[in-house]
PDB file of C-alpha atoms and ligand atoms in Angstrom:
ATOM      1  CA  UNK A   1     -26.432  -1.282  24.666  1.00 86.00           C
ATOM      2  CA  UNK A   2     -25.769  -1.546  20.736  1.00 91.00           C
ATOM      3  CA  UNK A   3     -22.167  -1.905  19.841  1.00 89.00           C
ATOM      4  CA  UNK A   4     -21.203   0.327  17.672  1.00 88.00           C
ATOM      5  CA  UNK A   5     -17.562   0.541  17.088  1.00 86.00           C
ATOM      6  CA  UNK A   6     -15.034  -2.900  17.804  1.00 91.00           C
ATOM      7  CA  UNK A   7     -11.653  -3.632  17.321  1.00 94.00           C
ATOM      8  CA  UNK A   8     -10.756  -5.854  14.450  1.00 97.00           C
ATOM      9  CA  UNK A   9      -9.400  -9.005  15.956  1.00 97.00           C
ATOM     10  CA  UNK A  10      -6.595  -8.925  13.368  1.00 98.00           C
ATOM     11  CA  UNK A  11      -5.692  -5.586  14.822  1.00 98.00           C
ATOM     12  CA  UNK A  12      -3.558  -5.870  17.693  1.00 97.00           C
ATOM     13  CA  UNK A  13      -4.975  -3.641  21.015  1.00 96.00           C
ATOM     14  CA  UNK A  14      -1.686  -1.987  21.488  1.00 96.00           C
ATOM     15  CA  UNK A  15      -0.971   2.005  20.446  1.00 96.00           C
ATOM     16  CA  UNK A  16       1.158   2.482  17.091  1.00 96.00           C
ATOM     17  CA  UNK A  17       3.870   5.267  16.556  1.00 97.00           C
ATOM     18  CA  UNK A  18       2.706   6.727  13.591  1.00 98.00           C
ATOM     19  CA  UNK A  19       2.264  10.714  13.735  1.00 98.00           C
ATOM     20  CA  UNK A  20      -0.671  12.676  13.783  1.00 97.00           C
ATOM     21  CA  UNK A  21      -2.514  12.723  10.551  1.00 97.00           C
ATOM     22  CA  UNK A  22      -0.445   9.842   8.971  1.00 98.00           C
ATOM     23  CA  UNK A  23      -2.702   7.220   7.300  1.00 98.00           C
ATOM     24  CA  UNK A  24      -0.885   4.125   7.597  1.00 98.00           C
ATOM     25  CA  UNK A  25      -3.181   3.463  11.061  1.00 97.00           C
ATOM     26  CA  UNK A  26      -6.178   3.660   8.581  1.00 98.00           C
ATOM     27  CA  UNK A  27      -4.838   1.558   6.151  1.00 98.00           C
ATOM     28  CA  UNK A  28      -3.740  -1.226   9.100  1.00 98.00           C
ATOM     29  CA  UNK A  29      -7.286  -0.739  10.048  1.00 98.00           C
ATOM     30  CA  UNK A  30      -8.695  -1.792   6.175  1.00 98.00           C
ATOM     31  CA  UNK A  31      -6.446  -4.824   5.994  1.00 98.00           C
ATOM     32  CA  UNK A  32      -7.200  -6.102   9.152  1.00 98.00           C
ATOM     33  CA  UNK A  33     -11.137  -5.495   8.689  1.00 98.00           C
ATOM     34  CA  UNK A  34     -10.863  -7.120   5.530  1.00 98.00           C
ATOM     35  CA  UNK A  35      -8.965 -10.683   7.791  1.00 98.00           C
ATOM     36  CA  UNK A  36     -11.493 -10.274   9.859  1.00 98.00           C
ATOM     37  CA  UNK A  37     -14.441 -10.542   7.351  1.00 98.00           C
ATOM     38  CA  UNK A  38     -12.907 -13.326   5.228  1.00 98.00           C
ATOM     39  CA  UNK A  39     -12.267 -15.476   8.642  1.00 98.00           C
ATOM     40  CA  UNK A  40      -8.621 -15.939   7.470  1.00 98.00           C
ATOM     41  CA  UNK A  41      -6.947 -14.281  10.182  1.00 98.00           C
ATOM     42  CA  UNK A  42      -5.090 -17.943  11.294  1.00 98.00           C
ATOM     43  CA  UNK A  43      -4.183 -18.569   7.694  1.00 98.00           C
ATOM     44  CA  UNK A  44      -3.018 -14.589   6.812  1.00 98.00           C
ATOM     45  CA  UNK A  45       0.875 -13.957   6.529  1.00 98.00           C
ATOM     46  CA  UNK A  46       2.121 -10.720   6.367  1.00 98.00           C
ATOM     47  CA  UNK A  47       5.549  -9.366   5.318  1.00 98.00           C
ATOM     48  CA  UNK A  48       6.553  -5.590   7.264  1.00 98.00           C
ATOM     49  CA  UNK A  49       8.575  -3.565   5.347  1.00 97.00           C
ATOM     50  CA  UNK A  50      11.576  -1.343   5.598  1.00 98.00           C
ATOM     51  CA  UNK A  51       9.406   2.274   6.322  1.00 97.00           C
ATOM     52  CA  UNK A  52       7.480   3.587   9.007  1.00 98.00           C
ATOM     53  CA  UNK A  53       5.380   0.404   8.782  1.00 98.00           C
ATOM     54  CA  UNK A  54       8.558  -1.269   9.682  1.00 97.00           C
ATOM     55  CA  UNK A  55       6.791  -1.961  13.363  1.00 97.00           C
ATOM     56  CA  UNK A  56       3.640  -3.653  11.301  1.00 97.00           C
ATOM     57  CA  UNK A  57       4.517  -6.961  12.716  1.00 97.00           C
ATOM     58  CA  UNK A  58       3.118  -5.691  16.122  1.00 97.00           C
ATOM     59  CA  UNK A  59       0.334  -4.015  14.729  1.00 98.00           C
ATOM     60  CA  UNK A  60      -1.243  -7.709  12.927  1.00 98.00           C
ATOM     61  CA  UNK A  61      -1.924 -10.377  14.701  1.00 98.00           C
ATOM     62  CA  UNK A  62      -1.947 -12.625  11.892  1.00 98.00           C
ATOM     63  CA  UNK A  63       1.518 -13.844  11.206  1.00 98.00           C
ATOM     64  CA  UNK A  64       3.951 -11.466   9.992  1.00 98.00           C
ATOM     65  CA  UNK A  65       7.750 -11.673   8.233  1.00 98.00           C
ATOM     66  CA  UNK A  66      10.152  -8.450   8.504  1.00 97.00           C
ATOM     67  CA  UNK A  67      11.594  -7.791   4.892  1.00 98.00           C
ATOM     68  CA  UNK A  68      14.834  -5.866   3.797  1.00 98.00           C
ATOM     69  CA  UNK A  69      14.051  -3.348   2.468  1.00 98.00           C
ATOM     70  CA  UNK A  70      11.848  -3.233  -1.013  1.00 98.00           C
ATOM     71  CA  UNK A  71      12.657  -7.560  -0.801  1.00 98.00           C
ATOM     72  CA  UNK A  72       8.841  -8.084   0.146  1.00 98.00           C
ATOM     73  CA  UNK A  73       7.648  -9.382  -2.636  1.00 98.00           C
ATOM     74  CA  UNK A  74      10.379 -12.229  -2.448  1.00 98.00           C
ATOM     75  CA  UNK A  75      10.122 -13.036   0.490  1.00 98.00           C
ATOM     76  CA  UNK A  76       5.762 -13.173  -0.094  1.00 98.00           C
ATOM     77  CA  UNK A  77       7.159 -15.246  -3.024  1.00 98.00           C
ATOM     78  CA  UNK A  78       8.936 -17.971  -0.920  1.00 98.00           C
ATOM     79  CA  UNK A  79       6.239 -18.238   2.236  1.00 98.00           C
ATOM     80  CA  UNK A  80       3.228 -18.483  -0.496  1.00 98.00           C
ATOM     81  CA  UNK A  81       5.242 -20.901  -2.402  1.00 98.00           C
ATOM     82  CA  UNK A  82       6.486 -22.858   0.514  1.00 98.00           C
ATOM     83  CA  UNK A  83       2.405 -22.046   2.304  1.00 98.00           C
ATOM     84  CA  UNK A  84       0.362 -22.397  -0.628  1.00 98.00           C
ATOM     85  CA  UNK A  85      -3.328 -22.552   1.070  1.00 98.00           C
ATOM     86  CA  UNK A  86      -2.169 -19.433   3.163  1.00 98.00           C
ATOM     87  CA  UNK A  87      -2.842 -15.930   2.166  1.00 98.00           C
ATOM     88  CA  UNK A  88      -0.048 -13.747   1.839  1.00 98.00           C
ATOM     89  CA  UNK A  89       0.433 -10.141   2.055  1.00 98.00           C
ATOM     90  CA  UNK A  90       2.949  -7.055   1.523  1.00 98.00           C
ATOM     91  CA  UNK A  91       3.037  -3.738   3.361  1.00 98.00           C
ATOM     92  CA  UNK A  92       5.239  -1.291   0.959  1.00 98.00           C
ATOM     93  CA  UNK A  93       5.792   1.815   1.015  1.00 98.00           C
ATOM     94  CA  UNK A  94       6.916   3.964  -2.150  1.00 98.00           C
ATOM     95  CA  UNK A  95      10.813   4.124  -1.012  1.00 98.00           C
ATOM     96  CA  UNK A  96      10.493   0.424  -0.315  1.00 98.00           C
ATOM     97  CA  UNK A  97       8.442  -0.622  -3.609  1.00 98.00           C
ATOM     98  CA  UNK A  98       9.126   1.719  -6.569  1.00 98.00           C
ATOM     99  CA  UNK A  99      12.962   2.774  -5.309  1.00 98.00           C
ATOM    100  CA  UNK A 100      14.579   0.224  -4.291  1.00 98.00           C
ATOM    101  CA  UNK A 101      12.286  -2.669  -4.234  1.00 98.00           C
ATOM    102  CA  UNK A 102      11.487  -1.916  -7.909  1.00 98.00           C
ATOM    103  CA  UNK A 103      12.798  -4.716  -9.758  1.00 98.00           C
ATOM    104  CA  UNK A 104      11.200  -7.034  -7.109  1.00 98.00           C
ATOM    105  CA  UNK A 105       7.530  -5.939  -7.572  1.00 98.00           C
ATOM    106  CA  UNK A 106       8.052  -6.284 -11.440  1.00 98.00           C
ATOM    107  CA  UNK A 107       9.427  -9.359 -11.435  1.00 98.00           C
ATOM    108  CA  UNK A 108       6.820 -11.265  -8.657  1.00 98.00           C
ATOM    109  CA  UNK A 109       4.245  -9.059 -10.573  1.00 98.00           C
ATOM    110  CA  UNK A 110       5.614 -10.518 -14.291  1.00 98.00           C
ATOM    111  CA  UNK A 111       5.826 -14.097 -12.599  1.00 98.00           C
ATOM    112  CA  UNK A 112       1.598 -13.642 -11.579  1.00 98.00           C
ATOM    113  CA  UNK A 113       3.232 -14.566  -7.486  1.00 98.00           C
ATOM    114  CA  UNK A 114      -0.794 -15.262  -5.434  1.00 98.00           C
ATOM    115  CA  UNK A 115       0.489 -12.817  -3.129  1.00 98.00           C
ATOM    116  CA  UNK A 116      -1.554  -9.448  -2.219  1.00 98.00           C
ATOM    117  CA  UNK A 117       0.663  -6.264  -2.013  1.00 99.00           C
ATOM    118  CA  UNK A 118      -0.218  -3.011  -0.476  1.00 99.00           C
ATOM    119  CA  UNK A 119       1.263   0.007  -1.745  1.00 98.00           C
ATOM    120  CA  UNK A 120       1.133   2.999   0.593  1.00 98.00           C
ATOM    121  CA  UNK A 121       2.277   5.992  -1.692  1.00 98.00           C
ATOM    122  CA  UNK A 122       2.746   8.789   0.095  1.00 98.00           C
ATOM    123  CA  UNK A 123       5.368  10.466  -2.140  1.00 98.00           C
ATOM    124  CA  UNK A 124       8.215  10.181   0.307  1.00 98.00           C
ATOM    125  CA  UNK A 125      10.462   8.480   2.206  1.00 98.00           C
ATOM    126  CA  UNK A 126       9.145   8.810   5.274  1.00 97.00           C
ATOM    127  CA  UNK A 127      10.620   6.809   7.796  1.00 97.00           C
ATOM    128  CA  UNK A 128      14.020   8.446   7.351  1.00 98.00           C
ATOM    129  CA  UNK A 129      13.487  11.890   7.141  1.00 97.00           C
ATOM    130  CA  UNK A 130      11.548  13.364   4.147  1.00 98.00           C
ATOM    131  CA  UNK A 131      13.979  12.640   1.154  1.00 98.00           C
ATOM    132  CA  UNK A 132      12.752  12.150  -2.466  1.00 98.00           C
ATOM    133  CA  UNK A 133      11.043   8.805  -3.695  1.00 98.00           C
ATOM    134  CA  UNK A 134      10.098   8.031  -7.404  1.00 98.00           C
ATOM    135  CA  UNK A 135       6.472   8.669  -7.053  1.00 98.00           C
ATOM    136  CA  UNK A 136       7.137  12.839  -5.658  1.00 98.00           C
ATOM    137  CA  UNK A 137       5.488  15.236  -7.355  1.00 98.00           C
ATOM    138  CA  UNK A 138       6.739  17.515 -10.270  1.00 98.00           C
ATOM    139  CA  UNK A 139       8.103  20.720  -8.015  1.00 98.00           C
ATOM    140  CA  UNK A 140       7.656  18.965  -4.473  1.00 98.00           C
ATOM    141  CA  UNK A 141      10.122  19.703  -1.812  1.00 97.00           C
ATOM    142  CA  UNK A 142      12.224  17.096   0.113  1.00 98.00           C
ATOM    143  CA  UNK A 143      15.269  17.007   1.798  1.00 98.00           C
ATOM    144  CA  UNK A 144      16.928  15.846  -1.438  1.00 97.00           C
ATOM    145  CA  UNK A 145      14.554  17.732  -3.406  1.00 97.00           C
ATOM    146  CA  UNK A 146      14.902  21.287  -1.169  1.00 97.00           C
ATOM    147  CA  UNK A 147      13.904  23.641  -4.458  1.00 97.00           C
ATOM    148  CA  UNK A 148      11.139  21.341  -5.498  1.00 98.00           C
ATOM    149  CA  UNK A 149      11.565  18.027  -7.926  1.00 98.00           C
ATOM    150  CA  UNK A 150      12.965  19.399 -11.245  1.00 98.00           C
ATOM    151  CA  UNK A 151      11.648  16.915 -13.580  1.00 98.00           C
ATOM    152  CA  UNK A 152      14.703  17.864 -16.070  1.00 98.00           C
ATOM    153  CA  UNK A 153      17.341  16.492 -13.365  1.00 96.00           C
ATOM    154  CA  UNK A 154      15.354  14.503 -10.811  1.00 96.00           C
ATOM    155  CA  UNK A 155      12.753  12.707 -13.635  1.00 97.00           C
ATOM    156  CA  UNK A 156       9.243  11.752 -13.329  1.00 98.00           C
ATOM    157  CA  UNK A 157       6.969  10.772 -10.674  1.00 98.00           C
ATOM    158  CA  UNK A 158       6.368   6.927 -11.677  1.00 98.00           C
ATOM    159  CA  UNK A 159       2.757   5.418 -12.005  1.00 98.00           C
ATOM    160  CA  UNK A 160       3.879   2.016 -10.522  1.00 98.00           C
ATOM    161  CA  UNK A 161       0.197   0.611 -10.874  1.00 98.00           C
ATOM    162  CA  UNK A 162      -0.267   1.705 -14.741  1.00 98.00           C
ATOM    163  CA  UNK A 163       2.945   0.194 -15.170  1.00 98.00           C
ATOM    164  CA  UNK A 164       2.693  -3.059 -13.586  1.00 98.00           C
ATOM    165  CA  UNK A 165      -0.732  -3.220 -15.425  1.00 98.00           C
ATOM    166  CA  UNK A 166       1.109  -3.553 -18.743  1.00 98.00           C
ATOM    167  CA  UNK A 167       2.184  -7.172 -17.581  1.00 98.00           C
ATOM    168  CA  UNK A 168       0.344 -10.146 -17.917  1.00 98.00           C
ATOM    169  CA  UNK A 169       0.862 -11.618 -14.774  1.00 98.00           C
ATOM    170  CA  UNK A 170      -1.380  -9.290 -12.048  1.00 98.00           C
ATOM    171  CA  UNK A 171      -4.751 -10.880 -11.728  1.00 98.00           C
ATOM    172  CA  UNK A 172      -6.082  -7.158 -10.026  1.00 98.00           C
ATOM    173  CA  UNK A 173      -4.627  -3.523  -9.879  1.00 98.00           C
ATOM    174  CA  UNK A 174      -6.083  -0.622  -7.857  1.00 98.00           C
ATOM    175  CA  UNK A 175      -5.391   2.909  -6.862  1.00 98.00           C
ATOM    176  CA  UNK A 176      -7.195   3.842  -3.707  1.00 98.00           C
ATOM    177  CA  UNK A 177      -7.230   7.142  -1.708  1.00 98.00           C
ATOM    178  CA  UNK A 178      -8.088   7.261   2.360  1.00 98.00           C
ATOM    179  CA  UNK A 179      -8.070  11.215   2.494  1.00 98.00           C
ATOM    180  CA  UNK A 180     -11.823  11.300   2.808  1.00 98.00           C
ATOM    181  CA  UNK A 181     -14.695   8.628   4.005  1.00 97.00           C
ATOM    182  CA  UNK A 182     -16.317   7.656   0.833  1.00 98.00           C
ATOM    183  CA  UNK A 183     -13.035   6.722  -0.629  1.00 98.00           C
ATOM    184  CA  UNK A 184     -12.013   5.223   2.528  1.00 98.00           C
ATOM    185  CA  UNK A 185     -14.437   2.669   1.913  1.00 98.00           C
ATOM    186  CA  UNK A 186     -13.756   1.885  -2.026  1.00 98.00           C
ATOM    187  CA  UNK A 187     -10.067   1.555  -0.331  1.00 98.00           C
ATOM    188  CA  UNK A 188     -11.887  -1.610   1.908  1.00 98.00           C
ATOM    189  CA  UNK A 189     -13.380  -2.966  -1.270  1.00 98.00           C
ATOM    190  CA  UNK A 190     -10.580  -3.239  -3.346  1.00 98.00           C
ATOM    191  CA  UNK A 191      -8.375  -4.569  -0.677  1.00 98.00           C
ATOM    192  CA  UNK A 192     -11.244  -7.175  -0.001  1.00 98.00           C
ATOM    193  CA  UNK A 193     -10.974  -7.697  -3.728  1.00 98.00           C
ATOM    194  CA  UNK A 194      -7.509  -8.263  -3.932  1.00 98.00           C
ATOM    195  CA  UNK A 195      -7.569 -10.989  -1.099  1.00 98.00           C
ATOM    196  CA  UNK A 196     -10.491 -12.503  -2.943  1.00 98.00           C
ATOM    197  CA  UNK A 197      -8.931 -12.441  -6.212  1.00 98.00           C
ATOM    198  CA  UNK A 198      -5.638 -14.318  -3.915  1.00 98.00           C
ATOM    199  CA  UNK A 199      -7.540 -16.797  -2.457  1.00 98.00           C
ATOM    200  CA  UNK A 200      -9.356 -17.731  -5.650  1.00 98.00           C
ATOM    201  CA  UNK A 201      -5.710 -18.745  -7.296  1.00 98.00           C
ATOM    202  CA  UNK A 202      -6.361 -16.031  -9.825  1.00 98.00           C
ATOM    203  CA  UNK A 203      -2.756 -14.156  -9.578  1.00 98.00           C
ATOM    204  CA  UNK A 204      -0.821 -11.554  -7.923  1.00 98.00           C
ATOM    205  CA  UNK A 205      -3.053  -8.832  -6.761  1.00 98.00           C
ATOM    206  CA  UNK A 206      -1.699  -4.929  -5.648  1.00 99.00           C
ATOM    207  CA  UNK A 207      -3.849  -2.124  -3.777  1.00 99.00           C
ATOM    208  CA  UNK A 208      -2.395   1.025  -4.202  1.00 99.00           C
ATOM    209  CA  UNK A 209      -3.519   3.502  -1.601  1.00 98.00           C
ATOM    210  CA  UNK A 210      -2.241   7.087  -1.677  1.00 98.00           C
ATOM    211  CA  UNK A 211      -1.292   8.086   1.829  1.00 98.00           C
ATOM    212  CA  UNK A 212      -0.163  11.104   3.893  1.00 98.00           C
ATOM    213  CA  UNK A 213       3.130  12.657   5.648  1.00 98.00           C
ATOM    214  CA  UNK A 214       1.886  15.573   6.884  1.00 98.00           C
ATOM    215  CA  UNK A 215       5.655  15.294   8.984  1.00 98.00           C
ATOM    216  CA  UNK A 216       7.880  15.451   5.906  1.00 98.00           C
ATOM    217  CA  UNK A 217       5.238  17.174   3.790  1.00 98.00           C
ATOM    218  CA  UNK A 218       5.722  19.924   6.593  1.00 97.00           C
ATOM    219  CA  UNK A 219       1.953  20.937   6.409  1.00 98.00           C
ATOM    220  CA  UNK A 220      -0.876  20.055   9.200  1.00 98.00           C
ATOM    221  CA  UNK A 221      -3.306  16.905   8.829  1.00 98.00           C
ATOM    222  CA  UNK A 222      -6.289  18.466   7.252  1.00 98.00           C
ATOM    223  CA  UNK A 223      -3.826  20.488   5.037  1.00 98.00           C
ATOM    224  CA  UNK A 224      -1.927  17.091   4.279  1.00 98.00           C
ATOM    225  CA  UNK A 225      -5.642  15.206   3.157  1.00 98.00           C
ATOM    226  CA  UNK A 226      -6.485  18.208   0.775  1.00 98.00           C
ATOM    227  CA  UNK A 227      -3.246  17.266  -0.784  1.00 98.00           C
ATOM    228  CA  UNK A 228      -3.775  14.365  -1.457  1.00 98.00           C
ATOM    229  CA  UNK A 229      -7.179  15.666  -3.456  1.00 98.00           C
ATOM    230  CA  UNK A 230      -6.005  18.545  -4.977  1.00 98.00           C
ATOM    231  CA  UNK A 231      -2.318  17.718  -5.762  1.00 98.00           C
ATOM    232  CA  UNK A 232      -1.818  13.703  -5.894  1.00 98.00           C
ATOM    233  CA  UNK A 233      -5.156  12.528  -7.421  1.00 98.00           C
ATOM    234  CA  UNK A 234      -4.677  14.734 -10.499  1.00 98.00           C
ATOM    235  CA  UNK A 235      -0.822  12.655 -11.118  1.00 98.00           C
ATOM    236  CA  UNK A 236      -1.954   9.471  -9.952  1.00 98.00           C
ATOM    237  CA  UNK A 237      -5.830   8.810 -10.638  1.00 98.00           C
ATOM    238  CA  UNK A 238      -7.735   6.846  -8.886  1.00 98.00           C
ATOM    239  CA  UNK A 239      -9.717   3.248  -9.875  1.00 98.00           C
ATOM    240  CA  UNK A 240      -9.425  -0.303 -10.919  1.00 98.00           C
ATOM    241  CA  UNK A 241      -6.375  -0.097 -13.323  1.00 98.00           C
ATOM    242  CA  UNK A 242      -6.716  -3.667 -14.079  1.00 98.00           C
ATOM    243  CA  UNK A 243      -9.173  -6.654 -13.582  1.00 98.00           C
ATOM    244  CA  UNK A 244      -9.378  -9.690 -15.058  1.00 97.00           C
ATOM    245  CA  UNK A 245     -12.660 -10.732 -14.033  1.00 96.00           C
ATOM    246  CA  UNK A 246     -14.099  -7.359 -15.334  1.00 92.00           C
ATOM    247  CA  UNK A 247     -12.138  -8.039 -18.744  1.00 62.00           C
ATOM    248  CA  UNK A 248     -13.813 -11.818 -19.384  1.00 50.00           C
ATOM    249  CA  UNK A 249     -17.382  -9.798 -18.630  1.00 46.00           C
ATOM    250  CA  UNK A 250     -17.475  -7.207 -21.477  1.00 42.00           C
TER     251      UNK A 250
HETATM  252  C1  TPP B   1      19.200  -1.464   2.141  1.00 70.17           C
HETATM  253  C2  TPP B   1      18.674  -0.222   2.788  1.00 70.17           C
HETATM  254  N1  TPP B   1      18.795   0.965   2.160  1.00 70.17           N
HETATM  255  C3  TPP B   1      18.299   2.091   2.717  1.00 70.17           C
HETATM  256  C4  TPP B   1      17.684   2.038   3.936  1.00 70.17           C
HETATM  257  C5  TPP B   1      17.170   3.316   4.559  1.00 70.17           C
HETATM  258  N2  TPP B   1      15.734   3.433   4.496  1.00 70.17           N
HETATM  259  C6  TPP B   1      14.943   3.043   5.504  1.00 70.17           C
HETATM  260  S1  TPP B   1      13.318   3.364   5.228  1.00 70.17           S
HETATM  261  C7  TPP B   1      13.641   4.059   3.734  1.00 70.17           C
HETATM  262  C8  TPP B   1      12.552   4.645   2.854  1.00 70.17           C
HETATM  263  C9  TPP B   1      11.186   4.496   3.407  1.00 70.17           C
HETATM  264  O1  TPP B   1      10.249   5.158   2.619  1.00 70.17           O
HETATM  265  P1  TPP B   1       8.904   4.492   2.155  1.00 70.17           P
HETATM  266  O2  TPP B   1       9.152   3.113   1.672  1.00 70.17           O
HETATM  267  O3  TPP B   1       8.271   5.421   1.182  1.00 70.17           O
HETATM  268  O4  TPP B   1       8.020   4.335   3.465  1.00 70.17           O
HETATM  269  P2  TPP B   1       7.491   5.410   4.505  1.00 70.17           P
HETATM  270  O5  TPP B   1       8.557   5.497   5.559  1.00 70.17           O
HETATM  271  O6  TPP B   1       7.256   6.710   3.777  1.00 70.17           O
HETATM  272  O7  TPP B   1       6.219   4.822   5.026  1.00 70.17           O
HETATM  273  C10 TPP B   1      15.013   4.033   3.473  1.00 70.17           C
HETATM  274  C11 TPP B   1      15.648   4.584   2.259  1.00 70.17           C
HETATM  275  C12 TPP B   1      17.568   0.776   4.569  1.00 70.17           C
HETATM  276  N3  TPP B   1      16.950   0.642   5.747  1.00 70.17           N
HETATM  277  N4  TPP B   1      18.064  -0.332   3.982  1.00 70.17           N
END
């Protein structure tokens, strides 16, 4: 018999408690794929954040670190620096990376840190109950947002990648989507990338993936993926934002 489906061995064989239609099991799936094919799964360190990935230490079964919350990327900083040959990665979400956790990413971003973060932006705070995060969209409702994000009192959605992309210091800057197959597999590339670009001693690397909460959003799976196409990819476009391999080739 052909085998046509396996479990990633860097994917633990246990059930996870994300909701229906939530992509963070997806994105789990990627990273650990991506372990798998790069045979580093004995070398790989991840660091779980404060979110509803907080539980992705059970999910790896590389090693993992729990973070405060938004402190990944200094914690990445100290187990790279301490771990040098191993490769070390963040699981953020938007709360944890562009709210609270902001200074953190620009700083281990600014400082070029041979760590790999994954940003899962799924324009809330999920985990505890739906409120507003930076990266909401204009007119959005949250709990703290309940008549929609007025961009005169609540600001703008930030575009953490286009940002970060200003600094020197990131060797490689995506923005992925997983709300349909074909993208689900540029998602696998970049993160493959990123690792690559890691392992190579070429600089702090960041996927960004934008990601669903069909809970919070209050709107059904399907309805929650053609959301993410109609509504986030027009505010936060997809593609490689930066690459400094792709730079020293034109
Ligand atoms: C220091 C601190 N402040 C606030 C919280 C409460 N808190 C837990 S998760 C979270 C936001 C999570 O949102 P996000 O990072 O977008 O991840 P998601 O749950 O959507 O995957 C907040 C504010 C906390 N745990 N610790």
């Amino acid at each position: 018999m052909v085998k046509v489906f396996e479990r990633p061995k860097a994917l633990a064989d246990v059930p996870t408690h994300y909701c229906p239609g939530c992509t963070h099991g997806i994105i789990h799936r990627l990273i650990a794929e991506v372990i798998d094919e790069l045979g580093i799964v004995d070398k790989t360190i991840g660091v779980a954040p404060v979110g509803c990935a907080v539980l992705a230490y059970n999910y790896f079964t590389c090693d993992m670190q729990q973070a405060a919350h938004g402190r990944a990327p200094a914690v990445a900083t100290g187990i790279k620096r301490v771990c040098p040959d191993s490769a070390v990665f963040t699981y953020q979400g938007d709360g944890d990376l562009a709210s609270i956790g902001c200074a953190e990413i620009v700083h281990a971003a600014a400082r070029s840190e041979q760590i790999t973060t994954i940003f899962v932006n799924n324009g809330i705070y999920g985990m505890t109950g739906g409120q507003m995060a930076p990266t909401t969209l204009p007119g959005d409702k949250t709990t703290t947002s309940p008549y929609g994000r007025d961009t005169s009192k609540q600001g703008f959605p930030i575009r953490i990648s286009e940002m970060l992309a200003t600094l020197d210091g990131p060797a490689y800057i995506a923005r992925v989507s997983v709300h349909n197959v074909a993208n689900i597999v540029r998602a696998r590339k970049a993160i493959k990338k990123a690792f690559e670009y890691q392992l190579a001693g070429k600089g702090f690397t960041l996927v960004e993936i934008l990601s669903t909460c069909p809970t919070n959003w209050g709107i059904t799976p399907i309805e929650a993926l053609n959301k993410v196409k109609s509504e986030m990819l027009p505010y936060f476009p997809l593609g490689e934002i930066k690459d400094i391999e792709a730079g020293e080739k034109k």
